[in-house]
Short mmCIF file of C-alpha atoms in Angstrom, two decimals:
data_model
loop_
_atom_site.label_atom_id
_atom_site.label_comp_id
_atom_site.label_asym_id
_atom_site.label_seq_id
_atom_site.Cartn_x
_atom_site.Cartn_y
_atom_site.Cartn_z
CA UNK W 43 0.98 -76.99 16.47
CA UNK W 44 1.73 -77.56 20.29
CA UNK W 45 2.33 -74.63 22.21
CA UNK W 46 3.62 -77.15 25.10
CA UNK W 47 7.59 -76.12 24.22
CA UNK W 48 6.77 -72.38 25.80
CA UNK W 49 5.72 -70.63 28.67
CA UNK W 50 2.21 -69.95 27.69
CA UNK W 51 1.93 -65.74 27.86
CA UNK W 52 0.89 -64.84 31.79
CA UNK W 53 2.35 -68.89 33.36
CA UNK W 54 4.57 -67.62 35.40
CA UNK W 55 2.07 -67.50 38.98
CA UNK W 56 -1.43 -68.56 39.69
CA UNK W 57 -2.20 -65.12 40.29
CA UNK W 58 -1.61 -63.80 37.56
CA UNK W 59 -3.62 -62.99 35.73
CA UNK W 60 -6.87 -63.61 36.79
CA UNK W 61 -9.29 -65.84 34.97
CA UNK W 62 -11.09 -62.53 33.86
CA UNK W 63 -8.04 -60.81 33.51
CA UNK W 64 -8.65 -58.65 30.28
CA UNK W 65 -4.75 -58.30 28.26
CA UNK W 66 -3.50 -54.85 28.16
CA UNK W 67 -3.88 -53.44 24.41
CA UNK W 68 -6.03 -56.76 23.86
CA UNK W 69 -9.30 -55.86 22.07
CA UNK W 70 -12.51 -55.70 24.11
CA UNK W 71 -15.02 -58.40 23.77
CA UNK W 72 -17.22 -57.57 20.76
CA UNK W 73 -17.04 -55.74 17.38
CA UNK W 74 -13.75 -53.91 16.92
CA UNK W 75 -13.60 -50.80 17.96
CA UNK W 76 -11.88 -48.00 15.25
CA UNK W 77 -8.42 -46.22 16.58
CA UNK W 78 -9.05 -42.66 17.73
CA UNK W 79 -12.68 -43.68 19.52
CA UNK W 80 -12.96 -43.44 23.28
CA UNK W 81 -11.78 -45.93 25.48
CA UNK W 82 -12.57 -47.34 28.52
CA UNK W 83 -9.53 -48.62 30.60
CA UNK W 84 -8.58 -51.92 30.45
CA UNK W 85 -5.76 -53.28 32.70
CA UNK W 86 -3.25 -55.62 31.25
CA UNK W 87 0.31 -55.86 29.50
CA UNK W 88 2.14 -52.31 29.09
CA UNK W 89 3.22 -51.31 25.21
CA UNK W 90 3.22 -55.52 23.63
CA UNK W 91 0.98 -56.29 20.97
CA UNK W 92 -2.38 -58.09 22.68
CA UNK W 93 -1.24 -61.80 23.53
CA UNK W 94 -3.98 -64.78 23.85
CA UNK W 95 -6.57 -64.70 25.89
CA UNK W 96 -5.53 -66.88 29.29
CA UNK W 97 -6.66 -70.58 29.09
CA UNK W 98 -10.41 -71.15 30.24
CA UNK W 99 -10.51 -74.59 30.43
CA UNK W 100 -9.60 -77.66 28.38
CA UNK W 101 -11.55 -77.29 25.24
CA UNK W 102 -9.12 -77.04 21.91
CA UNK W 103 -11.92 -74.30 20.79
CA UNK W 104 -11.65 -71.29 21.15
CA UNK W 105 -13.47 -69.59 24.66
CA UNK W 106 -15.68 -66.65 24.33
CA UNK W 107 -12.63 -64.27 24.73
CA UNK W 108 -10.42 -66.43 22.50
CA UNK W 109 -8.64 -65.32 19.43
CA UNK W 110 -10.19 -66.82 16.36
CA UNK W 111 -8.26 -69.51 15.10
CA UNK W 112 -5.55 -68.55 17.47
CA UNK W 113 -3.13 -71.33 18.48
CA UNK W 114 -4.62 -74.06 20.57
CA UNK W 115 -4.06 -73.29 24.16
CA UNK W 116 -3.12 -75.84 26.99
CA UNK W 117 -2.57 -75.40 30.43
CA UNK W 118 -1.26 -72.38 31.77
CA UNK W 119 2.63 -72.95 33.07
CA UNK W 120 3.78 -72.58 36.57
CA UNK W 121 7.06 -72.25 38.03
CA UNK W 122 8.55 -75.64 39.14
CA UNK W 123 11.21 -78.20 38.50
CA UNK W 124 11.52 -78.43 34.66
CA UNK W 125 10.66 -74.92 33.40
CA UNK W 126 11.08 -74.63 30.95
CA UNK W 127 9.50 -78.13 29.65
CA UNK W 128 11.37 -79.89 27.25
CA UNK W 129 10.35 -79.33 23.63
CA UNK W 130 8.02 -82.12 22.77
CA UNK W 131 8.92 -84.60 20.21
CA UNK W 132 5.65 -83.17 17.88
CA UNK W 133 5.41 -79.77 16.89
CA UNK W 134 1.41 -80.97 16.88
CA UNK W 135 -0.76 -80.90 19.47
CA UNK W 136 -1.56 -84.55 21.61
CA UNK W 137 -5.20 -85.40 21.65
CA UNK W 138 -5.98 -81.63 21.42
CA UNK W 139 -7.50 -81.89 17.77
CA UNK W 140 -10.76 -80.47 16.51
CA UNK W 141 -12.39 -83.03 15.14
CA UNK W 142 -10.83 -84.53 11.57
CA UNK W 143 -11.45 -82.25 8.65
CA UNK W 144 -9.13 -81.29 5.36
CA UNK W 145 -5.48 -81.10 5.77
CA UNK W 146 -3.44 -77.80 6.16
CA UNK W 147 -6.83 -75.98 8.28
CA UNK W 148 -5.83 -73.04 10.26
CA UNK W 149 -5.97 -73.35 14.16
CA UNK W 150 -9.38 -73.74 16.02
CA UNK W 151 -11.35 -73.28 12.63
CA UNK W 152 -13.97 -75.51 10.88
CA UNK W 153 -13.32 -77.23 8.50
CA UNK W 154 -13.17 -75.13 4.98
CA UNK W 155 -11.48 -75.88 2.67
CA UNK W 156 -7.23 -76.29 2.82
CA UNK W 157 -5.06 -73.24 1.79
CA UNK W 158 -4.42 -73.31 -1.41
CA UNK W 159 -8.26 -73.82 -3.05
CA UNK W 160 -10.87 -71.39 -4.09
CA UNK W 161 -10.76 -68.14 -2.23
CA UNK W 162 -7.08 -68.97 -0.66
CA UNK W 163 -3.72 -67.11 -1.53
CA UNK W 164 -2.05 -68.29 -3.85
CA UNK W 165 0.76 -70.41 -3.00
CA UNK W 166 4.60 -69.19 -1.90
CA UNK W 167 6.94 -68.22 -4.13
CA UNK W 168 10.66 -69.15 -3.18
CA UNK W 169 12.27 -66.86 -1.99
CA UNK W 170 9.77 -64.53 -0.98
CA UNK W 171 8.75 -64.51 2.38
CA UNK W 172 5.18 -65.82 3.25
CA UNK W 173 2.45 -63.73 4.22
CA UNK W 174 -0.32 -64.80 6.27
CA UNK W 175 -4.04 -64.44 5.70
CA UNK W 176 -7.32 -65.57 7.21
CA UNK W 177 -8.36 -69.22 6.76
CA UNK W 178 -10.74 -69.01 3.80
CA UNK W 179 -14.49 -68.48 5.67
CA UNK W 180 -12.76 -67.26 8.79
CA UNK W 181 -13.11 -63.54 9.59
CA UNK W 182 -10.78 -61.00 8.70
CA UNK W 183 -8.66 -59.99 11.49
CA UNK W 184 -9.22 -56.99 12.98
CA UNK W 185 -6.60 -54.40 14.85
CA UNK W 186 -6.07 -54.06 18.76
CA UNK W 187 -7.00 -50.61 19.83
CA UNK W 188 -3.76 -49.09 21.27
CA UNK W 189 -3.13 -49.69 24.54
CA UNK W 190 -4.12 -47.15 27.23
CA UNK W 191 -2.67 -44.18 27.27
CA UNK W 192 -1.35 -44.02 23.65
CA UNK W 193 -5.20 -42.65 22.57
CA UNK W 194 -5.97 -39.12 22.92
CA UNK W 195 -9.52 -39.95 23.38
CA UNK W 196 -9.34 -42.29 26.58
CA UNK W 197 -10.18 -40.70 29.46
CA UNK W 198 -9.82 -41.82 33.24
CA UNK W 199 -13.21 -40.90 35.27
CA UNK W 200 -12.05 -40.17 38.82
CA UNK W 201 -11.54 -37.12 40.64
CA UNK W 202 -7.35 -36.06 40.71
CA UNK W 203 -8.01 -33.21 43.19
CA UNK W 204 -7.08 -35.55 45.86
CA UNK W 205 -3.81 -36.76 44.51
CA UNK W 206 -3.20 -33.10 43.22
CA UNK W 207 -3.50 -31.77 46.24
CA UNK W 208 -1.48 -34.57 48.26
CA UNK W 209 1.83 -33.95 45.55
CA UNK W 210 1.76 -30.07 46.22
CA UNK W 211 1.93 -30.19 50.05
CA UNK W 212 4.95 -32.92 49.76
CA UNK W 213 6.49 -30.18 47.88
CA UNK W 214 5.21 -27.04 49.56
CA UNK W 215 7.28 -25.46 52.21
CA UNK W 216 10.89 -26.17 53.11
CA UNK W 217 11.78 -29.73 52.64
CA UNK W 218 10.25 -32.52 49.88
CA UNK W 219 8.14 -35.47 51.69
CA UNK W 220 9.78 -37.89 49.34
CA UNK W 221 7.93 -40.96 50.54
CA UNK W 222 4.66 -39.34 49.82
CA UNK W 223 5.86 -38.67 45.97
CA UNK W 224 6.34 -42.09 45.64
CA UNK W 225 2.88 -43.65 47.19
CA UNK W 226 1.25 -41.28 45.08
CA UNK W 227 3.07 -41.63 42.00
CA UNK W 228 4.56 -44.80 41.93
CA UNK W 229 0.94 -46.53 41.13
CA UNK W 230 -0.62 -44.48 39.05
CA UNK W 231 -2.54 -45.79 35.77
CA UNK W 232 -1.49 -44.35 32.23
CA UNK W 233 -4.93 -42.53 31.82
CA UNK W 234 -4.84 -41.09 35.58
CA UNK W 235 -1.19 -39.23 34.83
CA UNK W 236 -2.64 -36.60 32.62
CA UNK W 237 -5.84 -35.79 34.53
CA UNK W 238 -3.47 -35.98 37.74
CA UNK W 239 -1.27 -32.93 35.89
CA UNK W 240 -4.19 -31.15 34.83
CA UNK W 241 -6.10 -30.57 38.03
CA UNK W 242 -2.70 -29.69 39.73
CA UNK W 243 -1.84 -27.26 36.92
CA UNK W 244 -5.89 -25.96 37.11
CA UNK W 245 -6.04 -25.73 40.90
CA UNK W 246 -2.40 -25.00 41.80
CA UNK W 247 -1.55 -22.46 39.18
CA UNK W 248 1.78 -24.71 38.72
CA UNK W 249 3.52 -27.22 36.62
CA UNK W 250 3.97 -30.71 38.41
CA UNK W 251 6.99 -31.38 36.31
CA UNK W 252 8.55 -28.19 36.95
CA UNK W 253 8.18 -28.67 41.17
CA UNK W 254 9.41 -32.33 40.71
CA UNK W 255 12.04 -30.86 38.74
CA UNK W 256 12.72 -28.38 41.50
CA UNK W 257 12.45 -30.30 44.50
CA UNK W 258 13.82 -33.82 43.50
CA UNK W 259 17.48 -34.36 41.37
CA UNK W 260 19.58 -37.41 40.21
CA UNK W 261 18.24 -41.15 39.21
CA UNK W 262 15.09 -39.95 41.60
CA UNK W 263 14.14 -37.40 39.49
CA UNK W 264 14.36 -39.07 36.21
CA UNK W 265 12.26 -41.85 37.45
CA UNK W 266 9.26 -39.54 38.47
CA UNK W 267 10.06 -37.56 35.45
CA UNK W 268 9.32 -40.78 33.19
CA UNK W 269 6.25 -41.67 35.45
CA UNK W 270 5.03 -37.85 34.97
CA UNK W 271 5.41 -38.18 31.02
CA UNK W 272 2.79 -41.26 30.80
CA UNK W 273 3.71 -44.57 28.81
CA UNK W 274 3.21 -42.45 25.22
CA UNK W 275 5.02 -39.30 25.97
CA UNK W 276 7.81 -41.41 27.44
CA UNK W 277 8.49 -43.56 24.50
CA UNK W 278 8.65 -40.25 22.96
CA UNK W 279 10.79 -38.79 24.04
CA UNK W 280 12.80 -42.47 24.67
CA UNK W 281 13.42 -42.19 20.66
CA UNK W 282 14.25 -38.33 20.44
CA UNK W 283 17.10 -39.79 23.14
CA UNK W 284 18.01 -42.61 21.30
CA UNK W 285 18.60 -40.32 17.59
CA UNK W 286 19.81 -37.24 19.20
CA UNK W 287 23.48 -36.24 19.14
CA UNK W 288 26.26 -38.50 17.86
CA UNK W 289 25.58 -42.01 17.66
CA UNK W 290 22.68 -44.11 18.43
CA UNK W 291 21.14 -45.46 21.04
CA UNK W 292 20.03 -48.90 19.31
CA UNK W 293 19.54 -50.98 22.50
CA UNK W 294 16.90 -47.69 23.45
CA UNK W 295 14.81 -47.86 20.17
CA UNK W 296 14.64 -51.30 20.61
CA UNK W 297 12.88 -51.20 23.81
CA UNK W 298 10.40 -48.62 22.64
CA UNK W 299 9.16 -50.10 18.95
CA UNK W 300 10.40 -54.00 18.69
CA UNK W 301 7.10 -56.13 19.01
CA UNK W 302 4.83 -53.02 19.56
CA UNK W 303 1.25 -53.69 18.31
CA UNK W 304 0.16 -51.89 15.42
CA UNK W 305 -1.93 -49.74 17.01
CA UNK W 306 0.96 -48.38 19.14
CA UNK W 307 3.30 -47.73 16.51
CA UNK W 308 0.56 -45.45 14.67
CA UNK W 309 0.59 -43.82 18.04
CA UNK W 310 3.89 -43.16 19.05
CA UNK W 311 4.68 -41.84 15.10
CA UNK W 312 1.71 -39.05 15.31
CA UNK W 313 2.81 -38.13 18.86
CA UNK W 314 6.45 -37.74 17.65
CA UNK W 315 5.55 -35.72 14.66
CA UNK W 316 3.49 -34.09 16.76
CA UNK W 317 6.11 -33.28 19.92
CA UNK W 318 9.59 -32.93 17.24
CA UNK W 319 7.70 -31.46 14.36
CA UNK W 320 9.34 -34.19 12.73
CA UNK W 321 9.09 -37.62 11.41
CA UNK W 322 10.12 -40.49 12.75
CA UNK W 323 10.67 -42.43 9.62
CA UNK W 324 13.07 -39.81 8.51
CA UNK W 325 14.79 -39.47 11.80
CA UNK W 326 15.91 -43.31 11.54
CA UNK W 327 16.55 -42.85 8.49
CA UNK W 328 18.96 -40.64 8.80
CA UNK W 329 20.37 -41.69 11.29
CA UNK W 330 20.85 -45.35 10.55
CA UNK W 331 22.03 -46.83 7.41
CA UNK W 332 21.77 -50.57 5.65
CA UNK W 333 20.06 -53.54 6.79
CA UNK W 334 19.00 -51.49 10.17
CA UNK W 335 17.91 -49.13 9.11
CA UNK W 336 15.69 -51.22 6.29
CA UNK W 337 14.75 -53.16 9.59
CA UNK W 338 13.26 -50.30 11.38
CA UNK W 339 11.47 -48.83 8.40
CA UNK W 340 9.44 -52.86 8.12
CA UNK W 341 8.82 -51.60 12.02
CA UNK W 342 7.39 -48.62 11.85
CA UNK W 343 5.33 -49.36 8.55
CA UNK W 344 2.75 -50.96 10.94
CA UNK W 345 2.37 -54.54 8.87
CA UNK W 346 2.27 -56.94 11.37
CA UNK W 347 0.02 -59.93 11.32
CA UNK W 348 -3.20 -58.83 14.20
CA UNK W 349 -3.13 -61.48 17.00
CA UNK W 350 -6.67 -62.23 16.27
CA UNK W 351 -5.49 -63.45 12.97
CA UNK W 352 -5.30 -67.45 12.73
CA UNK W 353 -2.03 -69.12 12.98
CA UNK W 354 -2.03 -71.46 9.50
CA UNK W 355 0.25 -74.89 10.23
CA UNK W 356 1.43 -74.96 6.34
CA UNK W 357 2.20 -70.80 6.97
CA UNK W 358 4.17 -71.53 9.60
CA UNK W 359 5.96 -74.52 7.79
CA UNK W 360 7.02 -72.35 5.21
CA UNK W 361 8.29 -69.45 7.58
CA UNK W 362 10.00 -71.95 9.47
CA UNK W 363 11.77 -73.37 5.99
CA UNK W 364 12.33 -69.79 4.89
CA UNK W 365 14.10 -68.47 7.75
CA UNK W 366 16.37 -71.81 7.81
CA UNK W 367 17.42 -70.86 4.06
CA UNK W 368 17.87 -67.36 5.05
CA UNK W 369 20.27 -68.40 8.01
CA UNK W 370 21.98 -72.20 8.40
CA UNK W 371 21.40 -73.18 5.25
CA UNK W 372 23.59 -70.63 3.31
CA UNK W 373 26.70 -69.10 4.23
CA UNK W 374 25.87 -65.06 4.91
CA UNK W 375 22.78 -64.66 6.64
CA UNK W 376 19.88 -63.24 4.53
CA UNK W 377 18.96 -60.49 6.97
CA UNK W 378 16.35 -58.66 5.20
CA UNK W 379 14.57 -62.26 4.41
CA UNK W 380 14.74 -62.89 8.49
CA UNK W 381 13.45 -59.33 9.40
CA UNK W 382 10.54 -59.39 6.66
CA UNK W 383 9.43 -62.53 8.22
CA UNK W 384 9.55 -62.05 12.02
CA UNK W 385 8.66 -57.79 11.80
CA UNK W 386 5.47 -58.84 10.10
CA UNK W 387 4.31 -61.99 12.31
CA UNK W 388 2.00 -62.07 15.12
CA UNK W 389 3.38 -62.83 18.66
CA UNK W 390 1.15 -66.12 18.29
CA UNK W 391 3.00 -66.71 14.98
CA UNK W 392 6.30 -66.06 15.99
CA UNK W 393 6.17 -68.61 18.85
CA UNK W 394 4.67 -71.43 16.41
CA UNK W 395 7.31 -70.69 14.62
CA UNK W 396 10.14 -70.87 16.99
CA UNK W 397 9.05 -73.90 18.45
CA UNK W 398 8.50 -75.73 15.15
CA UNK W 399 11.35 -74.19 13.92
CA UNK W 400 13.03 -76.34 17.18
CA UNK W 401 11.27 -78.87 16.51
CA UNK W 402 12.51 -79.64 12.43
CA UNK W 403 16.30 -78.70 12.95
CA UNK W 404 17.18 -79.80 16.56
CA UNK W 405 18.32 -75.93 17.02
CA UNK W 406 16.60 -73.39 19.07
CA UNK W 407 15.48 -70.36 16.72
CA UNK W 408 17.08 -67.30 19.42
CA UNK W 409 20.58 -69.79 19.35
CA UNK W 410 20.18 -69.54 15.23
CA UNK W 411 19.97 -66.23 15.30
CA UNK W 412 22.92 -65.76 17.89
CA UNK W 413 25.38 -67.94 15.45
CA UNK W 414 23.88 -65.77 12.19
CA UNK W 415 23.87 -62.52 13.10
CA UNK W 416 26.12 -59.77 15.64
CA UNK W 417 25.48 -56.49 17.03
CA UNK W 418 21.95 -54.47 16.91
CA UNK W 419 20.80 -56.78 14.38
CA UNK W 420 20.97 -59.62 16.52
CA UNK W 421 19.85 -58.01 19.63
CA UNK W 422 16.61 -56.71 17.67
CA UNK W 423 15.71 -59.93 16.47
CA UNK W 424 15.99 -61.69 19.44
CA UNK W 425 14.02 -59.44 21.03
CA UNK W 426 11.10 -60.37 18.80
CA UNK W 427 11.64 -63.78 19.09
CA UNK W 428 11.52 -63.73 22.88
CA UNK W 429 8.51 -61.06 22.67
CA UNK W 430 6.37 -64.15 20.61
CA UNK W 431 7.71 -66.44 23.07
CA UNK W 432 7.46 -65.39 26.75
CA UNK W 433 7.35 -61.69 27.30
CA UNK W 434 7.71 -61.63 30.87
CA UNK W 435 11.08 -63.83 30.55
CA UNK W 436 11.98 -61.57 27.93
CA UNK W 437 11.50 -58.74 30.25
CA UNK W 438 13.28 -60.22 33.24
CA UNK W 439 16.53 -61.01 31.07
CA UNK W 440 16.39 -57.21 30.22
CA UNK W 441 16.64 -56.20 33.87
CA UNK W 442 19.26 -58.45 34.60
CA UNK W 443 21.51 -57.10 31.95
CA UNK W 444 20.94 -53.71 33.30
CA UNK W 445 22.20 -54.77 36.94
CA UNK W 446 24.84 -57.47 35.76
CA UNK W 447 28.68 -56.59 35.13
CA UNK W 448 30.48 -53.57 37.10
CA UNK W 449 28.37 -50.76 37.27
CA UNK W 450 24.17 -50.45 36.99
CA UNK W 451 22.84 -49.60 33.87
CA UNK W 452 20.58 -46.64 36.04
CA UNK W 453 18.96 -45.23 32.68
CA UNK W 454 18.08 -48.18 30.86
CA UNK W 455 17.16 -50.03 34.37
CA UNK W 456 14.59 -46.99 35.43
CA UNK W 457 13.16 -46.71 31.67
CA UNK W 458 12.35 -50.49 31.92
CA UNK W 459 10.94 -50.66 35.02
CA UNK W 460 8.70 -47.45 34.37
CA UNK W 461 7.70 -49.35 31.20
CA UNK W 462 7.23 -52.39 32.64
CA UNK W 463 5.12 -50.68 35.89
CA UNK W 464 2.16 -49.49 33.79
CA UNK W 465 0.45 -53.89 33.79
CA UNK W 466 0.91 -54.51 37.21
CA UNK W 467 0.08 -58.02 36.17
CA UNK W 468 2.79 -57.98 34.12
CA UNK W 469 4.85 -56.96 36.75
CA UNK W 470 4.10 -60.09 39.09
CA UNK W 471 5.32 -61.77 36.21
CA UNK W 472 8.19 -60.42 35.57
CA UNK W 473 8.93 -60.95 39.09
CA UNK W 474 8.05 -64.35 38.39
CA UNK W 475 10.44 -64.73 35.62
CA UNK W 476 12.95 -63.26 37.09
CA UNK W 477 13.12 -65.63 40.19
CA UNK W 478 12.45 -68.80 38.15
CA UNK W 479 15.71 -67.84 35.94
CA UNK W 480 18.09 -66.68 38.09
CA UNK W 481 16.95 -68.05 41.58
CA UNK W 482 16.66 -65.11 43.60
CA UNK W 483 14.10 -62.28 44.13
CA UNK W 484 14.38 -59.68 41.83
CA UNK W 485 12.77 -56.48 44.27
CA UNK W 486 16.15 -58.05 46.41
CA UNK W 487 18.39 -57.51 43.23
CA UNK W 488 17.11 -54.08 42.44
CA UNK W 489 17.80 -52.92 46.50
CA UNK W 490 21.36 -54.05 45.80
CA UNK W 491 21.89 -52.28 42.90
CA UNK W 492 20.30 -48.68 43.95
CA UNK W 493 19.91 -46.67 46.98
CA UNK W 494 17.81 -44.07 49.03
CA UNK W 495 14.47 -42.44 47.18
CA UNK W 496 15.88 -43.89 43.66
CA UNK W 497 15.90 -47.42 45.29
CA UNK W 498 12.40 -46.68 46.47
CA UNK W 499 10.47 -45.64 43.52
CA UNK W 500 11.81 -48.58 41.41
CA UNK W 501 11.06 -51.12 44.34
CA UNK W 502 7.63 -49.86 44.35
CA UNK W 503 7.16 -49.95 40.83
CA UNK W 504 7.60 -53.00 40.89
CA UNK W 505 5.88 -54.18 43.67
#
């Protein structure tokens, strides 16, 4: 399967990221390392489920920091005339082949024997939607670690008196030193946050929140507030906002659980139990109903196909034929068939299938589900189909929404950008996106849309 029809993940600048550059959430080189163990901190992409390892050179095998039997990669994308490319005429890679073995073989693997012998699943019934498993001999796939910040047990080594220190005199005394909130806070990693609270708490005998709270007020406030919380707490208490109260806030709960890793999900359920005293399974369930709320319970369950797992051609065939009976090829969209598929695939499965999905019926797979479904349900899934895709295009669209039309979107604009602010990778390419799509800068866009300190923490954000 050619890859050549996307962005690949991280194209959007040379810089970014670096040839090194270790994915946030990704899983560290070597044996996999269990969920509630220490962590070291890794940089890379805020709250997505690990994407593929940046391109290394021009082998079709996998590099040393390659996902095994992950989809072939090719050269990484820049921005230029023709972005995106044109979807290529095969769904197959050109002259990027392993050399020949049995038909149907997953992705970078040797050559065992096809899906479908000795030791393979057995083959799809109709109807039901596929599920993906290791190429016979390959090994099992094993989970991301949740990214940092959503692990008790990571801990950031450095010494927060400094910072603490610097926050309380730009609050002490009569008048706030605004700017200095922001250079401090405005940077910060997800693991420094907590030890930054702690020492000021310890050596100041106060509560950072509660001075920020004191000495700072509208869209300025919120913003430090959702800084202060740390990338776990804040999708937290992003969901408590989105189910509280009459009516829900779908477009919210979509931001905080569509195309989160595994890991993350597991992480952001304990913490809610833990901060509510309630579940968050039964929260959406009451209060959604239907096909939603069936969709959001095949979310939080956790299912989803591991990126390291191996992307299967004939797999993605049959999702790809699947989802095309669940949608064009009947009248009535079969949403539950659609969500089963694309809640449990990888991000490196979901773009294999969107592009071959392109490829076999001349129709983009987003513009499918646009014509099929209305409403959350289509907002949701596109989401995940832009999250396997390009995630950084995915995210610049979202900011755009926020600023387009009369009025800003403030809440929803400073949730994504705090969100968003955590990979500062990601970041630059987001930027990247942003300026590729819609031809201007986006830190410009965001300084139209906002003013005084509240203009300044998102600008630096994202800078």
């Amino acid at each position: 399967m050619s890859y050549q029809g996307y962005p690949q993940q991280g194209g959007y600048s040379n810089q970014y990221p670096p040839q090194n550059y270790q994915n946030y959430g990704a899983p560290p080189p070597g044996p996999p390392q269990a969920f509630g163990q220490p962590q070291s901190y890794q940089a890379g992409q805020y709250g997505q489920p690990p994407p593929q390892q940046p391109f290394h050179g021009h082998s079709p095998y996998p590099q040393q920091n390659q996902s095994y039997g992950a989809p072939p990669p090719g050269p990484p994308q820049s921005y230029g005339p023709g972005y995106p490319p044109q979807a290529p005429h095969s769904p197959y890679p050109q002259q990027q082949f392993p050399p020949p073995g049995p038909p149907n073989q997953a992705f970078g693997q040797p050559g065992y024997p096809p899906q479908g012998q000795f030791g393979q699943q057995p083959p799809q019934q109709h109807g039901i939607p596929h599920q993906q498993g290791p190429a016979y001999g390959a090994p099992a796939a094993y989970g991301a670690p949740p990214s940092p910040g959503y692990d008790p047990n990571q801990v950031a080594h450095f010494d927060a008196s400094g910072p603490a220190d610097a926050l309380r005199k730009a609050m002490k005394g009569f008048g706030t030193d605004e700017s200095a909130l922001i250079r401090i806070l405005a940077h910060m990693t997800p693991l420094e946050i907590p030890a930054v609270k702690q020492t000021y708490s310890q050596r100041h005998r106060r509560s950072l929140e509660s001075d920020i709270k004191n000495e700072c007020s509208g869209y300025f406030e919120f913003a430090l507030l959702a800084i202060l919380r740390g990338p776990l707490q804040q999708d937290v208490w992003c969901l408590n906002n989105a189910l509280k109260g009459a009516g829900t806030k779908e477009a919210l709960l979509d931001d905080v659980l569509v195309g989160r890793s595994n890991a993350d999900i597991r992480a952001i359920k304990t913490a809610y139990q833990q901060t509510y005293g309630r579940s968050l399974e039964a929260d959406v369930r009451s209060d959604l109903s239907a096909k939603t709320e069936r969709m959001y319970s095949m979310i939080l369950a956790a299912s989803r196909q591991e990126e390291s797992a191996p992307v299967h051609p004939q797999a993605v065939e049959a999702d790809v034929t699947e989802l095309h009976r669940a949608t064009e090829a009947k009248t009535g969209a079969d949403a539950l068939t659609v969500c089963s598929i694309l809640t449990n695939r990888s991000d490196g499965q979901i773009r294999a299938i969107a592009l071959a999905y392109e490829h076999k019926y001349r129709r983009a797979l987003e513009t499918v589900i646009k014509n099929d479904f209305a409403g959350h349900m289509e907002d949701a899934l596109v989401r995940m189909v832009r999250t396997g895709a390009d995630k950084a295009m995915r995210d610049a669209i979202a900011l755009e929404e926020c600023m387009s039309g009369p009025g800003t979107k403030d809440e929803r604009l400073t949730t994504r950008i705090t969100a968003i602010h955590w990979d500062r990778a990601h970041a630059g390419q987001v930027r990247g996106a942003y300026k590729h799509r819609y031809k201007k800068d986006l830190i410009s866009r965001i300084r139209g849309e906002t003013s005084g300190d509240y203009e300044r923490i998102l600008v630096a954000m994202m800078e």
